[in-house]
PDB file of C-alpha atoms and ligand atoms in Angstrom:
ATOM      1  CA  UNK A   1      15.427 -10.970   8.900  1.00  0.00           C
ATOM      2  CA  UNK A   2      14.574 -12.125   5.030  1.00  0.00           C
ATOM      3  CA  UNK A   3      12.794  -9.555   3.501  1.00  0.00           C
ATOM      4  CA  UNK A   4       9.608 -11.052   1.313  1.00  0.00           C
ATOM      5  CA  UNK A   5       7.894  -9.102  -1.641  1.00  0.00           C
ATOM      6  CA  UNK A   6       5.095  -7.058  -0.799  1.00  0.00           C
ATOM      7  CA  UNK A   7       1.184  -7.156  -2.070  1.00  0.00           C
ATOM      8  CA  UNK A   8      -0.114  -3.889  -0.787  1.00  0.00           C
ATOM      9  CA  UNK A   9      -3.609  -2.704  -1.046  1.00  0.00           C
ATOM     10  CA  UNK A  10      -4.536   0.527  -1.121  1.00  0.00           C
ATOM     11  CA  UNK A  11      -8.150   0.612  -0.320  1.00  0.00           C
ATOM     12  CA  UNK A  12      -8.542   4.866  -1.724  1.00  0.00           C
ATOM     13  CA  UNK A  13     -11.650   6.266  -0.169  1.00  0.00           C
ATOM     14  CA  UNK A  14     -13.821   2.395   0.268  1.00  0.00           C
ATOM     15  CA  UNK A  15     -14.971   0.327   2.848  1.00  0.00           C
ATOM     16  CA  UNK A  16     -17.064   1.368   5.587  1.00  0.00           C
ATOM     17  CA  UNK A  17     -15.245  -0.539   8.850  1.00  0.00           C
ATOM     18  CA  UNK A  18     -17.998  -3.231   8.895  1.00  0.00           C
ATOM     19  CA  UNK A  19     -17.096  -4.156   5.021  1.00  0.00           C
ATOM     20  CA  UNK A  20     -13.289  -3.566   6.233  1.00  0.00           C
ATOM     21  CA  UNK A  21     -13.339  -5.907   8.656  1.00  0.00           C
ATOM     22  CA  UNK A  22     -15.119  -8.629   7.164  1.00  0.00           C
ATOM     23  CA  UNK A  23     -12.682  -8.199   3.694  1.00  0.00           C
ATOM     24  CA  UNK A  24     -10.165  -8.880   5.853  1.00  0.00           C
ATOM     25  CA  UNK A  25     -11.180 -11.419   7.638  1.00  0.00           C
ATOM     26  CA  UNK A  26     -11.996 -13.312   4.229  1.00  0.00           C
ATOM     27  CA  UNK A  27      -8.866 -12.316   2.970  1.00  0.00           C
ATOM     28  CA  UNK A  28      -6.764 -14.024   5.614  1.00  0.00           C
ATOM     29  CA  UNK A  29      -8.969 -17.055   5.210  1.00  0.00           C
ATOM     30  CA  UNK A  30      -8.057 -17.542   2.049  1.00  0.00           C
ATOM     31  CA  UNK A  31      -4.595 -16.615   2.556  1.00  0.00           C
ATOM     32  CA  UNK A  32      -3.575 -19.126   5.766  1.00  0.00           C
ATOM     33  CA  UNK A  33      -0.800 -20.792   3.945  1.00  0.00           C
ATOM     34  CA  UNK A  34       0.905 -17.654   2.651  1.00  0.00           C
ATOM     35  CA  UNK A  35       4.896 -17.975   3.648  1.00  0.00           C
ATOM     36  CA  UNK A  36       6.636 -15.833   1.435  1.00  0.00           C
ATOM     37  CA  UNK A  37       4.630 -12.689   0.827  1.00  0.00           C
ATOM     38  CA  UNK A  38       4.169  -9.705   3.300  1.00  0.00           C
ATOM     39  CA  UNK A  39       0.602  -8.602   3.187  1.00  0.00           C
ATOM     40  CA  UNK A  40      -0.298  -5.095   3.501  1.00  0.00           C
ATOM     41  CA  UNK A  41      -3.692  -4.032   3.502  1.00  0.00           C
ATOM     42  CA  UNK A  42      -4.825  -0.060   3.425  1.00  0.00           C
ATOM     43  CA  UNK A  43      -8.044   1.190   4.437  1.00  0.00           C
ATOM     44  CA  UNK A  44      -9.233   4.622   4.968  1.00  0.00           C
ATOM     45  CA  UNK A  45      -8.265   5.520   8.318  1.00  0.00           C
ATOM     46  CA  UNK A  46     -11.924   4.818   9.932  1.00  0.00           C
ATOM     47  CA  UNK A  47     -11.799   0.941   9.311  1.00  0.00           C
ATOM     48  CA  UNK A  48      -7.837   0.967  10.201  1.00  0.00           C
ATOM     49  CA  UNK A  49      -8.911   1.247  14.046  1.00  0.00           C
ATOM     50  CA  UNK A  50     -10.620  -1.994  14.259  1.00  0.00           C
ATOM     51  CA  UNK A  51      -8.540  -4.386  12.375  1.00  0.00           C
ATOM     52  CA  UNK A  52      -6.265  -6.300  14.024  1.00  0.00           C
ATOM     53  CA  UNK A  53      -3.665  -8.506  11.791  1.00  0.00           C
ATOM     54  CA  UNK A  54      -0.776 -10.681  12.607  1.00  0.00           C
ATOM     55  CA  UNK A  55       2.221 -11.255  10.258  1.00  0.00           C
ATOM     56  CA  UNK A  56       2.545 -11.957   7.548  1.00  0.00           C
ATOM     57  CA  UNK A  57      -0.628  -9.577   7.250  1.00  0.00           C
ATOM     58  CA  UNK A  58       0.024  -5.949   8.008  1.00  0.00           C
ATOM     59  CA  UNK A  59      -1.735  -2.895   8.249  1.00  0.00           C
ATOM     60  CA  UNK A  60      -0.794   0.268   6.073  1.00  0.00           C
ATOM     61  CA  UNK A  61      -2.122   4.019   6.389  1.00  0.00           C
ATOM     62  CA  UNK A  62      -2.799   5.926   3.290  1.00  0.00           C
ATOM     63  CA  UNK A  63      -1.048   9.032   4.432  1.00  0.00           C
ATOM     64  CA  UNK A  64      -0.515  10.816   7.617  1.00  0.00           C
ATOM     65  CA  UNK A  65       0.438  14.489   8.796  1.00  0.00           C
ATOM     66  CA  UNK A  66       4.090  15.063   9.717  1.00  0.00           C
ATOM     67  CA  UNK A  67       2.913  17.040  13.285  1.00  0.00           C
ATOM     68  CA  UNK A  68       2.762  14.631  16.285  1.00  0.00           C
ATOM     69  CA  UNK A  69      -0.612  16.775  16.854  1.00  0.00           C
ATOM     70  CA  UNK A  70      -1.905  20.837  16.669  1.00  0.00           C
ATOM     71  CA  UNK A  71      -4.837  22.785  14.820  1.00  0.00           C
ATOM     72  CA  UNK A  72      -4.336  20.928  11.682  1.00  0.00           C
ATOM     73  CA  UNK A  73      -8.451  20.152  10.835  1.00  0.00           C
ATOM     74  CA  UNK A  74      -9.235  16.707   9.589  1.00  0.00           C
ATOM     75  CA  UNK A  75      -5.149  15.170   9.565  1.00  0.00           C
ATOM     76  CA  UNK A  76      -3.973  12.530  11.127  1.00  0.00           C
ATOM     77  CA  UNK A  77      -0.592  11.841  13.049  1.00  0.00           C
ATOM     78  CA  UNK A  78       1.995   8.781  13.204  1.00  0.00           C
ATOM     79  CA  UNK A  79       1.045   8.591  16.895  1.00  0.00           C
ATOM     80  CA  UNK A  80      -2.506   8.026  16.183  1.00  0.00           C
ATOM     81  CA  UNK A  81      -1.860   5.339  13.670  1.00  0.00           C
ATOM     82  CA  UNK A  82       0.879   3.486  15.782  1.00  0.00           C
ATOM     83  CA  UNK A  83      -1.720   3.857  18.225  1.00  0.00           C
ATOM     84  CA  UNK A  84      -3.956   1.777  15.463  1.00  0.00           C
ATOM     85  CA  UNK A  85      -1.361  -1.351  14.763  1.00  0.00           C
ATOM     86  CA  UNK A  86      -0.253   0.575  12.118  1.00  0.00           C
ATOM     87  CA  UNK A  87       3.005  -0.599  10.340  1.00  0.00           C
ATOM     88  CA  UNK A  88       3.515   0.984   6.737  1.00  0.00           C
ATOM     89  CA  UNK A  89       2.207   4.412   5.620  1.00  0.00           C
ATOM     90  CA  UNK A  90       1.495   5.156   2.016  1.00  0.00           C
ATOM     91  CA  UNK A  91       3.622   8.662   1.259  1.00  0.00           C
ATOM     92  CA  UNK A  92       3.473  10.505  -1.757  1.00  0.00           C
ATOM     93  CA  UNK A  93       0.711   8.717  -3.777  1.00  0.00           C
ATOM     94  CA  UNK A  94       0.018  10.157  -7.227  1.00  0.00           C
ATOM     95  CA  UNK A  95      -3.847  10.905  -6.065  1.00  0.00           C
ATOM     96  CA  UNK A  96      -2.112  12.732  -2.851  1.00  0.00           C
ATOM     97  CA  UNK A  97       0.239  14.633  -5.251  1.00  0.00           C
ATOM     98  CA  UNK A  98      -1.834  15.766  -7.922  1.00  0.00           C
ATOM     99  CA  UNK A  99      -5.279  16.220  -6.709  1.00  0.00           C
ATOM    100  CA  UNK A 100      -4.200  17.257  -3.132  1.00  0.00           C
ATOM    101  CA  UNK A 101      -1.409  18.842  -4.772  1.00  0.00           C
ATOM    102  CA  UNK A 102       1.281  17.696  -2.043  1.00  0.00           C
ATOM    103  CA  UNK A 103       4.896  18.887  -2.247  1.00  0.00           C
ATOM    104  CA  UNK A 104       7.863  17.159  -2.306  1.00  0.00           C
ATOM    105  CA  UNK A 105       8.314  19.411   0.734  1.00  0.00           C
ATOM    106  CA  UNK A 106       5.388  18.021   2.556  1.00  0.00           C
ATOM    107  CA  UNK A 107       5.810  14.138   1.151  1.00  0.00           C
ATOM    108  CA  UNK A 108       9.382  14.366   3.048  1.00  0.00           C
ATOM    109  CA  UNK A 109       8.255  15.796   6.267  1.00  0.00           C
ATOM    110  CA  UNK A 110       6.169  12.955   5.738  1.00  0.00           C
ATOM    111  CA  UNK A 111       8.640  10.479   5.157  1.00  0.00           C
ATOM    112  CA  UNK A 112      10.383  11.471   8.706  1.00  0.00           C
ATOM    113  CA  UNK A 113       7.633  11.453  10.543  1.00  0.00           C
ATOM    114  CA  UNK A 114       6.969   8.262   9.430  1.00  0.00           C
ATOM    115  CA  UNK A 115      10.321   6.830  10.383  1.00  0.00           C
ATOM    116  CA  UNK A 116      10.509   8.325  13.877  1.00  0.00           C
ATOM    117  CA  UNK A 117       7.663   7.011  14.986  1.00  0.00           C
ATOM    118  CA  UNK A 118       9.194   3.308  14.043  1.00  0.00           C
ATOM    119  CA  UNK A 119       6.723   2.918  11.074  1.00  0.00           C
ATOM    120  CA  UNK A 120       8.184   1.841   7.701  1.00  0.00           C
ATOM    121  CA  UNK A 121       7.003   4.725   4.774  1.00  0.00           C
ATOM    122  CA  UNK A 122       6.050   3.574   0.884  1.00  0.00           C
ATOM    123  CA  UNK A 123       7.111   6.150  -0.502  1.00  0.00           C
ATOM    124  CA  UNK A 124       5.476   6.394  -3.967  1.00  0.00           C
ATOM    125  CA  UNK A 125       7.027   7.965  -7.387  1.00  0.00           C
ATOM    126  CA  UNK A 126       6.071   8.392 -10.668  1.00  0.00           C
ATOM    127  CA  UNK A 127       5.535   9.977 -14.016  1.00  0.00           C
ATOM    128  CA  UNK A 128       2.818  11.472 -15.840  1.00  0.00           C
ATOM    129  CA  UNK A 129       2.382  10.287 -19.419  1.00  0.00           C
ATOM    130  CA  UNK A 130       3.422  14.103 -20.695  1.00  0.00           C
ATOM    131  CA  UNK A 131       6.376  13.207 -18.436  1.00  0.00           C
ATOM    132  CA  UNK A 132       7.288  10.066 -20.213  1.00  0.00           C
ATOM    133  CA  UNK A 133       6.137  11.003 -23.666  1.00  0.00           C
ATOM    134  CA  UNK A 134       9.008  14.165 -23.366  1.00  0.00           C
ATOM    135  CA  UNK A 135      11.353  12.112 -22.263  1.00  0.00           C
ATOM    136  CA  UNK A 136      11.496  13.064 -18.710  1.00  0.00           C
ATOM    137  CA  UNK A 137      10.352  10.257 -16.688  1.00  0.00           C
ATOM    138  CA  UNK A 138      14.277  10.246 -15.272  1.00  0.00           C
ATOM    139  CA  UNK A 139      14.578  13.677 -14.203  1.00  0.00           C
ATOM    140  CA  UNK A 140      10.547  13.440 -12.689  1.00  0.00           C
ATOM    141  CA  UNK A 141      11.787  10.168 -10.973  1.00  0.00           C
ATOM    142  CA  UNK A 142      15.280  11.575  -9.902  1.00  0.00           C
ATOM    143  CA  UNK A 143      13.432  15.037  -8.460  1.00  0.00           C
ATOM    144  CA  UNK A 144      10.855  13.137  -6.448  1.00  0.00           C
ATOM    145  CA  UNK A 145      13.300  11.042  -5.032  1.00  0.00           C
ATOM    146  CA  UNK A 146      15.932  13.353  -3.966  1.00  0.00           C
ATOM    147  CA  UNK A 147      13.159  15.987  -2.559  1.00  0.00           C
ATOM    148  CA  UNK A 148      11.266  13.149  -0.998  1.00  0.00           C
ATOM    149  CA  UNK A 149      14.586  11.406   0.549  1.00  0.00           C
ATOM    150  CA  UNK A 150      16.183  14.747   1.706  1.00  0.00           C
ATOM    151  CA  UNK A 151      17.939  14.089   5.420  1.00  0.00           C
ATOM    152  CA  UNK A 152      17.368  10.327   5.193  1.00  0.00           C
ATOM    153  CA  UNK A 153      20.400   8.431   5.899  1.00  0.00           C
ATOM    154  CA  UNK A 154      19.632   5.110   5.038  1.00  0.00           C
ATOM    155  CA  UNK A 155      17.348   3.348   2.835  1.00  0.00           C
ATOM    156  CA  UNK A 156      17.422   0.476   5.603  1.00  0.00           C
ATOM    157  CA  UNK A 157      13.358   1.187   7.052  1.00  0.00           C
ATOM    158  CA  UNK A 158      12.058   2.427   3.409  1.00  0.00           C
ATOM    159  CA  UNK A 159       9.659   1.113   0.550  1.00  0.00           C
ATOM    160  CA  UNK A 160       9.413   2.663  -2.847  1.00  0.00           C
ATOM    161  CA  UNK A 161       6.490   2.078  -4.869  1.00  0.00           C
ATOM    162  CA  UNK A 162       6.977   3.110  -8.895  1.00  0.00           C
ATOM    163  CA  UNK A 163       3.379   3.871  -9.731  1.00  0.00           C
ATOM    164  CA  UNK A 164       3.367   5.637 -13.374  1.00  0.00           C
ATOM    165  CA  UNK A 165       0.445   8.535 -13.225  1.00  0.00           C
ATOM    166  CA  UNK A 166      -1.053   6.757 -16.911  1.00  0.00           C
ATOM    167  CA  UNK A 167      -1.182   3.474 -15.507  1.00  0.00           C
ATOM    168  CA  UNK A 168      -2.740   3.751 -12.312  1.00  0.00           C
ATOM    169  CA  UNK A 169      -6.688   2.916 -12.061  1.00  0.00           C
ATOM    170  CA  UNK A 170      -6.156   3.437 -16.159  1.00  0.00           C
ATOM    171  CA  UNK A 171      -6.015  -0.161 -17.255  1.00  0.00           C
ATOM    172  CA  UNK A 172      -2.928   0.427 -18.608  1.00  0.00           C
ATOM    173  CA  UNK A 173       0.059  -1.649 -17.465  1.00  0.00           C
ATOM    174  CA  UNK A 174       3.383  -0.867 -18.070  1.00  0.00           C
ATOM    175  CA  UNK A 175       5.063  -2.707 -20.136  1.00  0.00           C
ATOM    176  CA  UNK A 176       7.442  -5.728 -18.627  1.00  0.00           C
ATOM    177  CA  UNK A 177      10.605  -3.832 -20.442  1.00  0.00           C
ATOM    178  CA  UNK A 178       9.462  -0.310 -19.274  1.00  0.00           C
ATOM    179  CA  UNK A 179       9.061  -2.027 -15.611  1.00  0.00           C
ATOM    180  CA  UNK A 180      12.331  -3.519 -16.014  1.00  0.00           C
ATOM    181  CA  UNK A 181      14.386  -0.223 -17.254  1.00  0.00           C
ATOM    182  CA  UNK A 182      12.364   2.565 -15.000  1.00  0.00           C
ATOM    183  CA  UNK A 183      13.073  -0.261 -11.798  1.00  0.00           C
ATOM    184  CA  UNK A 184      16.446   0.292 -12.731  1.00  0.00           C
ATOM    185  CA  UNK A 185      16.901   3.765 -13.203  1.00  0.00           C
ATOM    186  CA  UNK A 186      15.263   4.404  -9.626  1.00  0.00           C
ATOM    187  CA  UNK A 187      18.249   2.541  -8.484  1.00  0.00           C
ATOM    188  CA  UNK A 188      20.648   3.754 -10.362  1.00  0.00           C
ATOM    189  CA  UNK A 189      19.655   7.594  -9.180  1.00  0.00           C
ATOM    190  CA  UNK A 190      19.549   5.912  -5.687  1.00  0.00           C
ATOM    191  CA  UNK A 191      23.037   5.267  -5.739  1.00  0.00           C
ATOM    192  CA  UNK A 192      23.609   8.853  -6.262  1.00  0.00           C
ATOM    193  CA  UNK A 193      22.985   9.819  -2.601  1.00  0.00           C
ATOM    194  CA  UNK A 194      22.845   6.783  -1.099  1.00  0.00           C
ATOM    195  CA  UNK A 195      24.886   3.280  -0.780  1.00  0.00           C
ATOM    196  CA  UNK A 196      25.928   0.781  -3.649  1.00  0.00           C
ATOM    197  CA  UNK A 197      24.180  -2.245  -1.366  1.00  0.00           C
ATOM    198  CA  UNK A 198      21.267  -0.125  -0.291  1.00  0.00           C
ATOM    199  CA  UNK A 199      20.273   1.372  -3.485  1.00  0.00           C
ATOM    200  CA  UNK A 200      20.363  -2.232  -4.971  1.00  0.00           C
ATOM    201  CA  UNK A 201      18.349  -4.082  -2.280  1.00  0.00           C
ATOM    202  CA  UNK A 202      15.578  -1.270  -0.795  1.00  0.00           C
ATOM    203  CA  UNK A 203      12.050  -2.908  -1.842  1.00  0.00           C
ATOM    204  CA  UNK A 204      10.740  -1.010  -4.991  1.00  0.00           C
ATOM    205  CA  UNK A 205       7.546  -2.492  -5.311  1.00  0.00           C
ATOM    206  CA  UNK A 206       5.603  -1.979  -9.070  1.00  0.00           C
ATOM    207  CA  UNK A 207       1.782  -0.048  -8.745  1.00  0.00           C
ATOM    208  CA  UNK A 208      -0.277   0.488 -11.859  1.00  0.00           C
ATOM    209  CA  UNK A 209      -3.439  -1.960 -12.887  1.00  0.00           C
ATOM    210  CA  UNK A 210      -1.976  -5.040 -11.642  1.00  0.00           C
ATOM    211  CA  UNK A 211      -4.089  -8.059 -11.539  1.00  0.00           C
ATOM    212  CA  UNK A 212      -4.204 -11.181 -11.924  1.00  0.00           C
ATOM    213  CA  UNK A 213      -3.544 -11.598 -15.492  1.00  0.00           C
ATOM    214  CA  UNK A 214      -0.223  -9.344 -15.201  1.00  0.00           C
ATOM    215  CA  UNK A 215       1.106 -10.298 -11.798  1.00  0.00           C
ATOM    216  CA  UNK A 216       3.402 -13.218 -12.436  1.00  0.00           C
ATOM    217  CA  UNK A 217       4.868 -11.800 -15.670  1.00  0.00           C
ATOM    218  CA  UNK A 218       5.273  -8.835 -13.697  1.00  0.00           C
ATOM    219  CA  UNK A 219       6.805 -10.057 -10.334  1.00  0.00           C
ATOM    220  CA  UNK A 220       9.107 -11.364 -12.522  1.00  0.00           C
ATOM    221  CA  UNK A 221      10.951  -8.645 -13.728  1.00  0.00           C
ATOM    222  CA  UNK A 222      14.146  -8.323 -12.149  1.00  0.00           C
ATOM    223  CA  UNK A 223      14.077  -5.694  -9.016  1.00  0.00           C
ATOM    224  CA  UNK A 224      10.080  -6.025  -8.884  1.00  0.00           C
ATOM    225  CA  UNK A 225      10.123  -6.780  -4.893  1.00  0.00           C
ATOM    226  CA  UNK A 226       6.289  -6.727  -5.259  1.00  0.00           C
ATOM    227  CA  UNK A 227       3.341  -4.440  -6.021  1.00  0.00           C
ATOM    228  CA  UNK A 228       0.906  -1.644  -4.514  1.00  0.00           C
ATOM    229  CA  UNK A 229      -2.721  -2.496  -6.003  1.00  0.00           C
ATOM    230  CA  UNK A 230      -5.798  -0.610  -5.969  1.00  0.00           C
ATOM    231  CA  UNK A 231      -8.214  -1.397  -7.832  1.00  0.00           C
ATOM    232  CA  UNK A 232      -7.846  -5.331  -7.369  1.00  0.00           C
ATOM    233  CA  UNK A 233      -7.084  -5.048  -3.810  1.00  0.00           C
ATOM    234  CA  UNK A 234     -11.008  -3.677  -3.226  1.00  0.00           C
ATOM    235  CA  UNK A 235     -12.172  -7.671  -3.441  1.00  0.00           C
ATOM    236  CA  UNK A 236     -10.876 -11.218  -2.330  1.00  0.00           C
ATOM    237  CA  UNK A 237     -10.902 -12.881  -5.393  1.00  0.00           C
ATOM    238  CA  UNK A 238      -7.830 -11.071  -7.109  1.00  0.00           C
ATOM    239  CA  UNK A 239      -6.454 -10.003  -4.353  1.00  0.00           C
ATOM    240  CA  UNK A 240      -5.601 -13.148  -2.741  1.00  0.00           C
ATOM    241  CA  UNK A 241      -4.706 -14.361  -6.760  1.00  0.00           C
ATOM    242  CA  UNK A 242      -2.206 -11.954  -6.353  1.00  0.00           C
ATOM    243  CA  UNK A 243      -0.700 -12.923  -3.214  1.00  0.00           C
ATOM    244  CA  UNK A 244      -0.795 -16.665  -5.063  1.00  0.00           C
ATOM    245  CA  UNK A 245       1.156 -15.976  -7.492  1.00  0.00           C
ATOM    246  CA  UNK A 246       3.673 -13.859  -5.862  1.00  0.00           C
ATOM    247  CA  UNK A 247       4.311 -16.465  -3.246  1.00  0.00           C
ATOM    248  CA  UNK A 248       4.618 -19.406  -6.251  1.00  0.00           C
ATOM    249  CA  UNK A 249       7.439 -17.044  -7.327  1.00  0.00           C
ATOM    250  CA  UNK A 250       9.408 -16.981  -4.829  1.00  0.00           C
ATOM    251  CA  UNK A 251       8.639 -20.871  -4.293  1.00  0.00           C
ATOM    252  CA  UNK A 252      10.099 -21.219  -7.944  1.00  0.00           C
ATOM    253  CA  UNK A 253      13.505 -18.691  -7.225  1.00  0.00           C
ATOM    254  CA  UNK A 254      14.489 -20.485  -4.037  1.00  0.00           C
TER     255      UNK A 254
HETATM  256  C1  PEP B   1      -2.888   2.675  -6.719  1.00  0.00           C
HETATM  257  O1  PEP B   1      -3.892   3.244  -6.348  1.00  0.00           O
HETATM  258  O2  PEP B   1      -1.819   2.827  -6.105  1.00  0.00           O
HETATM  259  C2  PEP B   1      -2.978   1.810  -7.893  1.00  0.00           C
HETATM  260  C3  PEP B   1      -1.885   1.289  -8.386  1.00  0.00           C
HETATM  261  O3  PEP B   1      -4.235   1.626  -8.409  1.00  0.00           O
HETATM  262  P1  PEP B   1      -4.643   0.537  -9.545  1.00  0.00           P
HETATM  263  O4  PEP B   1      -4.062  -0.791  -9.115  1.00  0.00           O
HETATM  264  O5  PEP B   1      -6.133   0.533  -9.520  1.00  0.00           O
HETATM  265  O6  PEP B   1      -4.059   0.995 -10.816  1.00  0.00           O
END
């Protein structure tokens, strides 16, 4: 099956289900003709249990826990958000990592649980600015990928999402050449553990103030496969933009 880019939203803590449901519902509206794009959209976990989407629209978690259930107060597990219509779970996010302080332990546990229960993970990775301003963004990158990829065989059923700390909900883009060399780097450090053809064709999709006025620039940079948005993915109007100009991309490659 061809694999399309990805527009992910990833909703944080907003939208009651009511609002959920009728974003959605707009969304798709406006979205009918879409061909080429997988859609993704990520509520809090309330409004995930009444939405129900058909391709190319899909629904994504914003994390999960990696027990199928147990005394673990206020979690929720893969079974519960198959039971949903739940596709693609967001792992690893830099909100989940440093303000909820997840491990790399926990984000892989994660990442399996994910996978066993037949749902595809975004795994997410990226570098503070202290990170990148020392020079490190390679070994923060390499770390969280080899922790959060420990005991997976194959990058067949995975997403990555590069989300640089500085740039997300910031403003701040990074740059199209800083895009272009830290897309590459993830798959060069890929390669390390896993194949030549896998490394160079898992989905690394770009997260970090996209909009409308960076996406086609953006999509463009050679192994973008797409984007995970917040901010713009909270209303239609950019959102679906977005989506536009992703799918006029891949109109204009083919
Ligand atoms: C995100 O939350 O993953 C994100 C990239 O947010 P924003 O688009 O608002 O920077």
């Amino acid at each position: 099956m061809e694999k399309y880019p990805i527009v992910a939203g990833n909703w944080k803590m907003h939208k009651t289900t009511t609002e959920g449901k009728s974003f959605v519902e707009e969304t798709i509206n406006m979205l009918l003709d879409i061909e080429k794009v997988t859609i993704i959209f990520g509520p809090p976990f309330t409004a995930l249990f009444d939405l129900d989407v058909k391709t190319p629209f899909f629904l994504g978690a914003q994390n999960c826990h990696w027990e199928s259930h147990g005394a673990f107060t206020g979690e929720i597990s893969t079974d519960m958000l198959v039971d949903c219509g739940v596709h693609y779970v967001i792992i690893g996010h830099s909100e989940r990592r440093h303000v909820f302080h997840e491990s790399d332990d926990w984000i892989n546990r994660k990442v399996h649980a994910v996978l066993n229960a037949g749902m595809t993970p975004i795994l997410c990775i990226g570098e503070k600015l202290e990170d990148r301003e020392s020079d490190n963004t390679q070994s923060v990158l390499s770390s969280q990928l080899i922790e959060g990829l420990k005991g997976i065989d194959s990058l067949e059923n995975i997403v990555l999402a590069y989300e640089p700390v500085w740039a997300i909900g910031t403003g701040i883009t990074a740059s199209v050449g800083q895009v272009n060399d830290t897309h590459n780097v993830i798959r060069q450090e890929l390669k390390v553990v896993f194949s030549d053809s896998e490394s160079e064709t898992v989905p690394i999709l770009y997260g970090g103030s996209v909009n409308p006025g960076n996406a086609t620039e953006l999509i463009s940079v050679d192994g973008v496969d797409g984007f995970l948005i917040g901010g713009a993915s909270l209303t239609s109007e950019p959102f679906t933009e977005i989506a536009r100009q992703v799918e006029q991309h891949m109109k204009e490659k083919s």
